[in-house]
Short mmCIF file of C-alpha atoms and ligand atoms in Angstrom, two decimals:
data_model
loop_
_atom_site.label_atom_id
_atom_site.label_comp_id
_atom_site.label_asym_id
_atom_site.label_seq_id
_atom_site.Cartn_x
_atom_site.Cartn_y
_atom_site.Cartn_z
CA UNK A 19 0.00 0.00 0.00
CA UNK A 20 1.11 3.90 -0.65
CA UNK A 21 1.75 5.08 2.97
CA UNK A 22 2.71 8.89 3.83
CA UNK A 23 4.24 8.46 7.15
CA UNK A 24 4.38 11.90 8.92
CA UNK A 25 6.85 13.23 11.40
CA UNK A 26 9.40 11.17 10.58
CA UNK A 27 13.08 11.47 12.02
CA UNK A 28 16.27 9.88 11.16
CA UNK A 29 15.41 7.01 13.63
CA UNK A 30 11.93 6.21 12.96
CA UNK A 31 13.42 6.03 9.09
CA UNK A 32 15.70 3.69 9.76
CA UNK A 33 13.28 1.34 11.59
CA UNK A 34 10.59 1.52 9.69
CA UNK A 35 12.76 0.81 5.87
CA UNK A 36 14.27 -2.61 8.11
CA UNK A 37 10.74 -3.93 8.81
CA UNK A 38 9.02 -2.89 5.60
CA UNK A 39 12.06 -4.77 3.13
CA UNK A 40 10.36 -7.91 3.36
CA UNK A 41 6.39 -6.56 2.78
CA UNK A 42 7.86 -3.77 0.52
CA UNK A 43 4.94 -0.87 0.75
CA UNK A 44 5.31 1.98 -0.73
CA UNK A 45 6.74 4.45 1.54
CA UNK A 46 7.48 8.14 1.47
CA UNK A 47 8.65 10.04 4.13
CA UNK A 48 6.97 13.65 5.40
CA UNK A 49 9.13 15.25 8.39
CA UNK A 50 6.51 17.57 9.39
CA UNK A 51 3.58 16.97 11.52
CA UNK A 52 0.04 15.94 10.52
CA UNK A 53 -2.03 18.90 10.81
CA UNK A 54 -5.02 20.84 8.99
CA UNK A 55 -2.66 22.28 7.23
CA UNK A 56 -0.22 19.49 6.36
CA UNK A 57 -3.03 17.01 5.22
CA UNK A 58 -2.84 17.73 1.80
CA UNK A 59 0.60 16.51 1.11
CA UNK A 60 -1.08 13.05 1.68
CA UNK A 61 -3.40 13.08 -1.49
CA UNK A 62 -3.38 10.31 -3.26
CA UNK A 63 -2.39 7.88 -0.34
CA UNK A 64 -4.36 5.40 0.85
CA UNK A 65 -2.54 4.47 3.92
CA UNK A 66 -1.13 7.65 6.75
CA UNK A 67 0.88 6.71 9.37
CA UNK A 68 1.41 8.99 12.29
CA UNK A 69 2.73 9.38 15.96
CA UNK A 70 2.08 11.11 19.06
CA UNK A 71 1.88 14.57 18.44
CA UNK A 72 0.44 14.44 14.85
CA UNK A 73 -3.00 15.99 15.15
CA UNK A 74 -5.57 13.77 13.65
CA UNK A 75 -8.41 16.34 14.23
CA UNK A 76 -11.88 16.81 12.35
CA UNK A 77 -10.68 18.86 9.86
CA UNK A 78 -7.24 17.44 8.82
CA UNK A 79 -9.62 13.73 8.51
CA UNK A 80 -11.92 15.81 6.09
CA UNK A 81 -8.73 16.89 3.99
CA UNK A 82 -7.00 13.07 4.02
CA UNK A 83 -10.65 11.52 3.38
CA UNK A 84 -10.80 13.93 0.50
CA UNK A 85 -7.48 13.22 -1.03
CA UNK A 86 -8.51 9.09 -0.91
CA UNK A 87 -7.12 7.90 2.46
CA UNK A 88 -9.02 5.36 4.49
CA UNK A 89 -6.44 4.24 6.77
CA UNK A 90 -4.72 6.02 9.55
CA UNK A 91 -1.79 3.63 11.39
CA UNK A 92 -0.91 5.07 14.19
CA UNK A 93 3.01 4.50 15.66
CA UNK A 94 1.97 4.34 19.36
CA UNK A 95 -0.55 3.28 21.92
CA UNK A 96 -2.51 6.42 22.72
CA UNK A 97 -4.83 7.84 20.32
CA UNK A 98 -6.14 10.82 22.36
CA UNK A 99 -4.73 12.68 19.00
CA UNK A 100 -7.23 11.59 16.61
CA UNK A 101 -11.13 12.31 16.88
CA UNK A 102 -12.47 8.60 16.37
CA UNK A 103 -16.24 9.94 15.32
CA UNK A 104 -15.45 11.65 12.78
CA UNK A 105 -12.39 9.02 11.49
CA UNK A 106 -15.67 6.24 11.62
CA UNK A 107 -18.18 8.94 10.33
CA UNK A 108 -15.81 8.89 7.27
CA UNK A 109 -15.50 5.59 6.99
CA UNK A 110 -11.40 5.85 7.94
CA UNK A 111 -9.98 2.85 9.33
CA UNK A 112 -7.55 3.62 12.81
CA UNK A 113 -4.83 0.88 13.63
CA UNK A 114 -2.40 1.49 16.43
CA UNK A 115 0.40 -0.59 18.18
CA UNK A 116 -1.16 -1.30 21.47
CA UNK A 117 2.03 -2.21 23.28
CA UNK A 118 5.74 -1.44 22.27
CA UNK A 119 7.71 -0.77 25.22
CA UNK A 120 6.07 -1.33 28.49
CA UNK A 121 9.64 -2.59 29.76
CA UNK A 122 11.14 0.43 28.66
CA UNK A 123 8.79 2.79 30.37
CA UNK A 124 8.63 0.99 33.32
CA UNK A 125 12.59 1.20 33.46
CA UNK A 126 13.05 4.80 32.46
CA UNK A 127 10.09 5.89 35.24
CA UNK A 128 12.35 3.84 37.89
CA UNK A 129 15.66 5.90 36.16
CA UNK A 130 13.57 9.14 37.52
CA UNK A 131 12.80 8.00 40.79
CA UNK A 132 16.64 6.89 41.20
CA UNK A 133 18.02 10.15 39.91
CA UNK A 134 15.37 12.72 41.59
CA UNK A 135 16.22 10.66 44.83
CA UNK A 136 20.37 10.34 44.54
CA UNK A 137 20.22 13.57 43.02
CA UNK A 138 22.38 12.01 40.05
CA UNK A 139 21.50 15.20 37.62
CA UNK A 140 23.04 17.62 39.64
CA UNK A 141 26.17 15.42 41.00
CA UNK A 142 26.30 14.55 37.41
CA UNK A 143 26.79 18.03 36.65
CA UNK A 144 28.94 19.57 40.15
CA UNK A 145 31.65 16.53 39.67
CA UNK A 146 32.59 18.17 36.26
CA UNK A 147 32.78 20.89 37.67
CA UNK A 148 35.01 19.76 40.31
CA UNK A 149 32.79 20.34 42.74
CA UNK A 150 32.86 17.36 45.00
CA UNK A 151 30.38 18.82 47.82
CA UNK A 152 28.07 16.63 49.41
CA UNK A 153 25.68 19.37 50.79
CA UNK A 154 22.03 18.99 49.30
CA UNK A 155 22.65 15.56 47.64
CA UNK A 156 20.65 13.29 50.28
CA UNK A 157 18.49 10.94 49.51
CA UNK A 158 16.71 8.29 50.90
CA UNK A 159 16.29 4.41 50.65
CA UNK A 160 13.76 2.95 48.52
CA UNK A 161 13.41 -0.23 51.02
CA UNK A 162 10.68 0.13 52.96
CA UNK A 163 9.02 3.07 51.50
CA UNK A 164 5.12 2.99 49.84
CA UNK A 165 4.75 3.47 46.05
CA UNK A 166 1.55 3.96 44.93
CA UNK A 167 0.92 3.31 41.28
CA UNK A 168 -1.87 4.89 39.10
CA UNK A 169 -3.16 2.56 36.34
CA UNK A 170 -1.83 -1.02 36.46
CA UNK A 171 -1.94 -2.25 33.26
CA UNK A 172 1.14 -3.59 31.07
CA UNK A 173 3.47 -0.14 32.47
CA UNK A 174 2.13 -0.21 35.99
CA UNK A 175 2.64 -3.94 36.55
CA UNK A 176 6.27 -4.08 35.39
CA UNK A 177 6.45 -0.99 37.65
CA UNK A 178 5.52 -2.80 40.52
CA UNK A 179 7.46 -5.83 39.84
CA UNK A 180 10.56 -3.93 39.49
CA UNK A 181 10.08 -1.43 42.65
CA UNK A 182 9.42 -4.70 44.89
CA UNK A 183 12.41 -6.04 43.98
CA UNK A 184 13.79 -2.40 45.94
CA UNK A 185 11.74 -3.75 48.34
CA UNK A 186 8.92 -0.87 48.37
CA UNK A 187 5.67 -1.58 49.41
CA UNK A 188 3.19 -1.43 46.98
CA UNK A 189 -0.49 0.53 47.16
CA UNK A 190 -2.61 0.71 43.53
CA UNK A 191 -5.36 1.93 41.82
CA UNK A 192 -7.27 1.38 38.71
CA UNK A 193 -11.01 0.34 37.76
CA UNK A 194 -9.83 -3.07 37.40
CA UNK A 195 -7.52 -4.93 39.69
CA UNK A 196 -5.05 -7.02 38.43
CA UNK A 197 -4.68 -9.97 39.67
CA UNK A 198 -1.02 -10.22 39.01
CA UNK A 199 -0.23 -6.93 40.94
CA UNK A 200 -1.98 -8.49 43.77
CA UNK A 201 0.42 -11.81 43.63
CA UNK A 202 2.99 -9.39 43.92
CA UNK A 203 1.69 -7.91 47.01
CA UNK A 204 0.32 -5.13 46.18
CA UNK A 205 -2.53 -3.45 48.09
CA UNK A 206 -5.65 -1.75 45.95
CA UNK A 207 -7.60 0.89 47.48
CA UNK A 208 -9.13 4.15 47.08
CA UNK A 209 -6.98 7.35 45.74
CA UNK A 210 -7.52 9.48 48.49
CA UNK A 211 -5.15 6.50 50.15
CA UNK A 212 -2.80 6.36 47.53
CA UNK A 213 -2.40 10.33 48.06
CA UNK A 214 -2.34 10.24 52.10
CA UNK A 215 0.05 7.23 52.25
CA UNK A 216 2.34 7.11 49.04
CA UNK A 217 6.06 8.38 48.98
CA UNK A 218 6.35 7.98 45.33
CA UNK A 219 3.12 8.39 43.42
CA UNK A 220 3.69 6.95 39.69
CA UNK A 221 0.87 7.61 37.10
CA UNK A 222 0.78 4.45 34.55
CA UNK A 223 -3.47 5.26 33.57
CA UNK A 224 -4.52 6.29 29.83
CA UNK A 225 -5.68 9.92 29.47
CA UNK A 226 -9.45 10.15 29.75
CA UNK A 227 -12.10 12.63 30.66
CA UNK A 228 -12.27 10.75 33.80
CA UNK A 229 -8.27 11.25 34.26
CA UNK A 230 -7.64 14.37 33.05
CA UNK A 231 -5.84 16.76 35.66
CA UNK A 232 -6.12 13.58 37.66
CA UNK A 233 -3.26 15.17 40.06
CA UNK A 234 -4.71 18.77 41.22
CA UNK A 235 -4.53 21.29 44.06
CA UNK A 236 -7.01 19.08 45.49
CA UNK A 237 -4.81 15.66 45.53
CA UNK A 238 -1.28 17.58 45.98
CA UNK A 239 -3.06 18.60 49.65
CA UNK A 240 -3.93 15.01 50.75
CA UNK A 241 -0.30 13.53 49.38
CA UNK A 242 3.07 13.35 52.58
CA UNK A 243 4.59 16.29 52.59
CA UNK A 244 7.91 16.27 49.92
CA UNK A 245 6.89 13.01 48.57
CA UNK A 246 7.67 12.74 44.73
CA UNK A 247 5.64 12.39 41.68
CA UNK A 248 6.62 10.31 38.36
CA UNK A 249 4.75 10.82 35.35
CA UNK A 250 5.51 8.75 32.35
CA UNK A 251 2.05 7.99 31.06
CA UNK A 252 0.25 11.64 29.34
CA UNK A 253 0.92 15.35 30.21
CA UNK A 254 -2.60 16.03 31.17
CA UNK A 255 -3.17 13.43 33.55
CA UNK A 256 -1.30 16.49 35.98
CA UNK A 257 -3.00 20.47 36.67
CA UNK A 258 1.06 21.95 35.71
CA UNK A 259 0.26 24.79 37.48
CA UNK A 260 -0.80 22.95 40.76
CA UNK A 261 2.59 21.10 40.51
CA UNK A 262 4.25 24.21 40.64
CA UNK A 263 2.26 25.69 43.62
CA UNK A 264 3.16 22.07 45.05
CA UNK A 265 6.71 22.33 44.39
CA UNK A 266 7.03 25.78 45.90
CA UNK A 267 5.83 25.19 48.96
CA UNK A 268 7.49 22.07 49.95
CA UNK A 269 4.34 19.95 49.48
CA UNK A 270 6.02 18.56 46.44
CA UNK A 271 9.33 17.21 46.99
CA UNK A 272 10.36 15.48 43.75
CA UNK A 273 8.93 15.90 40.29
CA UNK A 274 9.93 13.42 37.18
CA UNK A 275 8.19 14.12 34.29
CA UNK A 276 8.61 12.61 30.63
CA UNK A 277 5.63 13.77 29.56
CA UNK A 278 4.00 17.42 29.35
CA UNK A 279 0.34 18.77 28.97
CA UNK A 280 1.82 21.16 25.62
CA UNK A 281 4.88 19.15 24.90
CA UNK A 282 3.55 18.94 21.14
CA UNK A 283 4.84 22.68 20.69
CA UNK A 284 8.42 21.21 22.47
CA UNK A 285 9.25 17.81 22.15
CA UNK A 286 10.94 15.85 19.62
CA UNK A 287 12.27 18.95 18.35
CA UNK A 288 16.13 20.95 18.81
CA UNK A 289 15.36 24.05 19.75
CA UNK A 290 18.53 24.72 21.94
CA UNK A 291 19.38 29.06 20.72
CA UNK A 292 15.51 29.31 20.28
CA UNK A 293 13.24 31.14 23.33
CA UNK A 294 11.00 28.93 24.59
CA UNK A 295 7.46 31.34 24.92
CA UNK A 296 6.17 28.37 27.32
CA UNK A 297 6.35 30.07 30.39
CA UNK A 298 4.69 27.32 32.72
CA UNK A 299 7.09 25.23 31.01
CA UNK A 300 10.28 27.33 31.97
CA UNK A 301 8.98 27.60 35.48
CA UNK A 302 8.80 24.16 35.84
CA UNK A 303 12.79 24.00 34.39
CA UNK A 304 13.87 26.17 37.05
CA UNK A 305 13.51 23.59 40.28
CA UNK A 306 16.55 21.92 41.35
CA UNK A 307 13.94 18.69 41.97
CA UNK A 308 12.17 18.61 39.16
CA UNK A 309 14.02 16.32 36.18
CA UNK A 310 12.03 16.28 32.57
CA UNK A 311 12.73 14.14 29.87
CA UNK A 312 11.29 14.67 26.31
CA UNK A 313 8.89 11.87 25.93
CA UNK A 314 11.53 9.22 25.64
CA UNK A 315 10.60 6.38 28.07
CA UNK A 316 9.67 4.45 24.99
CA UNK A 317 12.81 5.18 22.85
CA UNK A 318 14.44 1.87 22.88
CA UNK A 319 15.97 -0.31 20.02
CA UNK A 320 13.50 -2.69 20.90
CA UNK A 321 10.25 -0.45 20.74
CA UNK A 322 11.42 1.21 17.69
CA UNK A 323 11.63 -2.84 16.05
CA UNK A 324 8.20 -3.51 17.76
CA UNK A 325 6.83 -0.33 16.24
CA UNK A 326 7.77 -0.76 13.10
CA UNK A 327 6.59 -4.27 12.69
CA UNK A 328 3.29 -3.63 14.42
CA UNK A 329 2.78 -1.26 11.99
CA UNK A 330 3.36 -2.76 8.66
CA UNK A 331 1.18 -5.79 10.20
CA UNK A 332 -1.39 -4.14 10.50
CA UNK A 333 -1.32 -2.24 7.40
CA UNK A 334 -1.10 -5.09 5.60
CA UNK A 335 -3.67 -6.50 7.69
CA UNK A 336 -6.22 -3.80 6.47
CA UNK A 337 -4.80 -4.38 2.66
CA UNK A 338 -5.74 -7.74 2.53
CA UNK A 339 -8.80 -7.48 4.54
CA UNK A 340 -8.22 -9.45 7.46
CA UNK A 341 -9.86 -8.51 10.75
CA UNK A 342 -6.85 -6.59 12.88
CA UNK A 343 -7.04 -6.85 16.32
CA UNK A 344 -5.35 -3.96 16.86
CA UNK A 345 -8.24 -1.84 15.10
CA UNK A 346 -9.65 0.95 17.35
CA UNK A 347 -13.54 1.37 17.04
CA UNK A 348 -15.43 4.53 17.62
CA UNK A 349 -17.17 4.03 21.17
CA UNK A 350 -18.97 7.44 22.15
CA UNK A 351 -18.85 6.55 25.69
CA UNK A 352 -15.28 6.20 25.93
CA UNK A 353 -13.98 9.05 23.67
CA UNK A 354 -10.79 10.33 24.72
CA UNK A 355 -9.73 14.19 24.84
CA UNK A 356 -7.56 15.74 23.27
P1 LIG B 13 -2.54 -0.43 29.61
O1 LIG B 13 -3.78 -0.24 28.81
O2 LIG B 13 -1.90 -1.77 29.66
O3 LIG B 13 -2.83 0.01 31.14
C1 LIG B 13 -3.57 1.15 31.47
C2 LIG B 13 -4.29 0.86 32.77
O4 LIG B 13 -4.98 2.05 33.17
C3 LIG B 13 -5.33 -0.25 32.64
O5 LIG B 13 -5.13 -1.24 33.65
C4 LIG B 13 -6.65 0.47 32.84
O6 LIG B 13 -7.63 -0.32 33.51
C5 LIG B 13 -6.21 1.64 33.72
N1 LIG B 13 -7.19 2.70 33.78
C6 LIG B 13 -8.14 3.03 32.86
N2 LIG B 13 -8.88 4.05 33.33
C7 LIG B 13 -8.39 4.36 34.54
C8 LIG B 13 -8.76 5.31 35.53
N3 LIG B 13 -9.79 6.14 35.34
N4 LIG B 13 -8.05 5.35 36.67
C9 LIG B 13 -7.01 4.50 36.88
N5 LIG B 13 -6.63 3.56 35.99
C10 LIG B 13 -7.33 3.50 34.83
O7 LIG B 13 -1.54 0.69 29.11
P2 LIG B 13 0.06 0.72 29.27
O8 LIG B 13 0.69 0.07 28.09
O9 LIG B 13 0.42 0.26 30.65
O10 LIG B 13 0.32 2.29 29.12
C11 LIG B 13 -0.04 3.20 30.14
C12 LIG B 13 0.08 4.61 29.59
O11 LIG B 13 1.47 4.88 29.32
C13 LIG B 13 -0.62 4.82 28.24
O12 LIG B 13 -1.92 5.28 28.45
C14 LIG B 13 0.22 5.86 27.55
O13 LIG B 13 -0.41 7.12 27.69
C15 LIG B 13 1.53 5.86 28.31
N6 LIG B 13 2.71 5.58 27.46
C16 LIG B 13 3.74 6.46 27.52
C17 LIG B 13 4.90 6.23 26.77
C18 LIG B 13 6.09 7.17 26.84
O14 LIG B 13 7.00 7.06 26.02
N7 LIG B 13 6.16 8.07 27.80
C19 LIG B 13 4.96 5.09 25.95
C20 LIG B 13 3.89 4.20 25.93
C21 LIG B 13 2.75 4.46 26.70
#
């Protein structure tokens, strides 16, 4: 099939040319993002294959429907980006890779908690310096202290498995228990207990209407005083600003973030020289105990394979019209936001 794969980088390039030698569709590579007004570069293509930020709105499905595409494949789990009703109103087919690099997330949420507790981003940055001070580098032991985790699904399971073996003790929610969580130990309850009782809140839940701002002024008062708060999952599940008025006063102690509400004007992008008009953003830059990362807990050599491969499956699942298990269907009850 023709595919148009938007914002494409060197890497996804690379990945995506190994897994498609053997199925050979034809590909051509856009760098920019899928927008309203990047649609029409897709005319003429049956197939459009896009990624996280790539805004699959109304309008830029009325352009691509237009211009003969009836198949979106999305490069990633989440599909908050794309408006499903009017994809299905259309009569455009959505495909996504369910699961790529739960491992990888799970590991790089665990490489926050490590470095936000040892303080391993600013040692990392005083020893080059020559500064060899211990003052302000203390941390605590993970033994014995409460994680609570947010969503235990493929993410928040390996989570748990991996902060047990640390020896943490382990408190969860979701709207469905899992049972292997529970083998592990872990305890599910209520959020207002995760918030009174966790030293390490990690959020591991999809981005809903029902999860949206899901940490606000109101939870940041219930959680310990200068516990810490990992967020690997989607920007939005946090209030940014209520983090900040957390992190000022103390309430707050540690913030790792790899994900932020507007990171689609930021992320994947070099804008080192540029000015950066996000000021929330900035703010949130300026805290010694806050560490960001740029939406790259899933950037491993083995997600990148699993991407690709997913991808081209299903694509060629669609061609040949197979049923595709990983096809999303328009529920109205359970649209996402944006
Ligand atoms: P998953 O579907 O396996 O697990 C999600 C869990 O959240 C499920 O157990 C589900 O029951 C639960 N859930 C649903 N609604 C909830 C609610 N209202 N409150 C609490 N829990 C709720 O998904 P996963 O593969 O573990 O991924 C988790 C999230 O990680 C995804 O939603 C995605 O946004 C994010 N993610 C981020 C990256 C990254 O690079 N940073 C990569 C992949 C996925």
């Amino acid at each position: 099939m023709k595919v148009a794969v938007f914002s494409t980088k060197t890497y996804d390039r690379q990945f995506l040319e190994a897994a498609n030698s053997p199925i050979q569709h034809e590909l051509v590579f856009f760098e920019p993002l899928l927008n309203r007004d990047t649609a029409i570069l897709a005319a003429g293509f049956p197939c459009v294959c896009v990624f996280v930020h790539d805004q699959v709105d109304a309008a830029t499905l009325e352009i691509l429907a237009a211009g003969g595409t009836h198949l979106i494949a999305l490069r990633c789990a989440g599909f908050n980006n794309v408006d499903l009703a009017t994809a299905a109103k259309l009569g455009i087919t959505i495909v996504r890779v369910p699961a790529y690099s739960p491992y990888g997330v799970a590991e790089h949420a665990v490489g926050l908690i490590l470095s936000l507790n040892r303080k391993i981003h600013r040692a990392y940055n005083r020893v080059r310096e020559g500064n060899f001070s211990l003052n302000g580098l203390l941390g605590f032991n993970l033994n014995d202290r409460t994680v609570g985790i947010i969503g235990t699904g493929k993410i928040g399971l390996i989570l748990g498995q991996i902060m047990k073996g640390f020896g943490c003790h382990l408190l969860a929610y979701d709207v469905y228990h899992n049972p292997e969580l529970e083998a592990l130990g872990g305890k599910y309850v209520e959020l207002p207990e995760i918030f009174a009782k966790s030293d390490i809140i990690s959020l591991h839940c999809p981005l809903m209407p029902q999860t949206h701002h899901l940490i606000n002024s109101s939870a940041i008062a219930q959680m310990k005083p200068g516990m810490m708060i990992i967020n690997t999952s989607r920007g939005a599940l946090i209030d940014t600003q209520a983090v900040i008025e957390g992190l000022k006063s103390g309430q707050i102690g540690y913030l790792g973030v790899d994900v932020y509400e507007q990171e689609s004007e930021l992320f994947f992008e070099d804008l080192s020289g540029e000015i950066i008009q996000d000021d929330v953003f900035q703010r949130l830059t300026t805290f010694p105990n806050v560490l960001i990362t740029g939406h790259q807990a899933f950037f491993t050599e083995e997600a990148l394979r699993n991407i690709a491969e997913t991808t081209f499956a299903n694509i060629t699942d669609i061609e040949q019209s197979r049923s595709c298990n990983n096809e999303i269907r328009h529920q109205p009850e359970k649209t996402l936001v944006a």
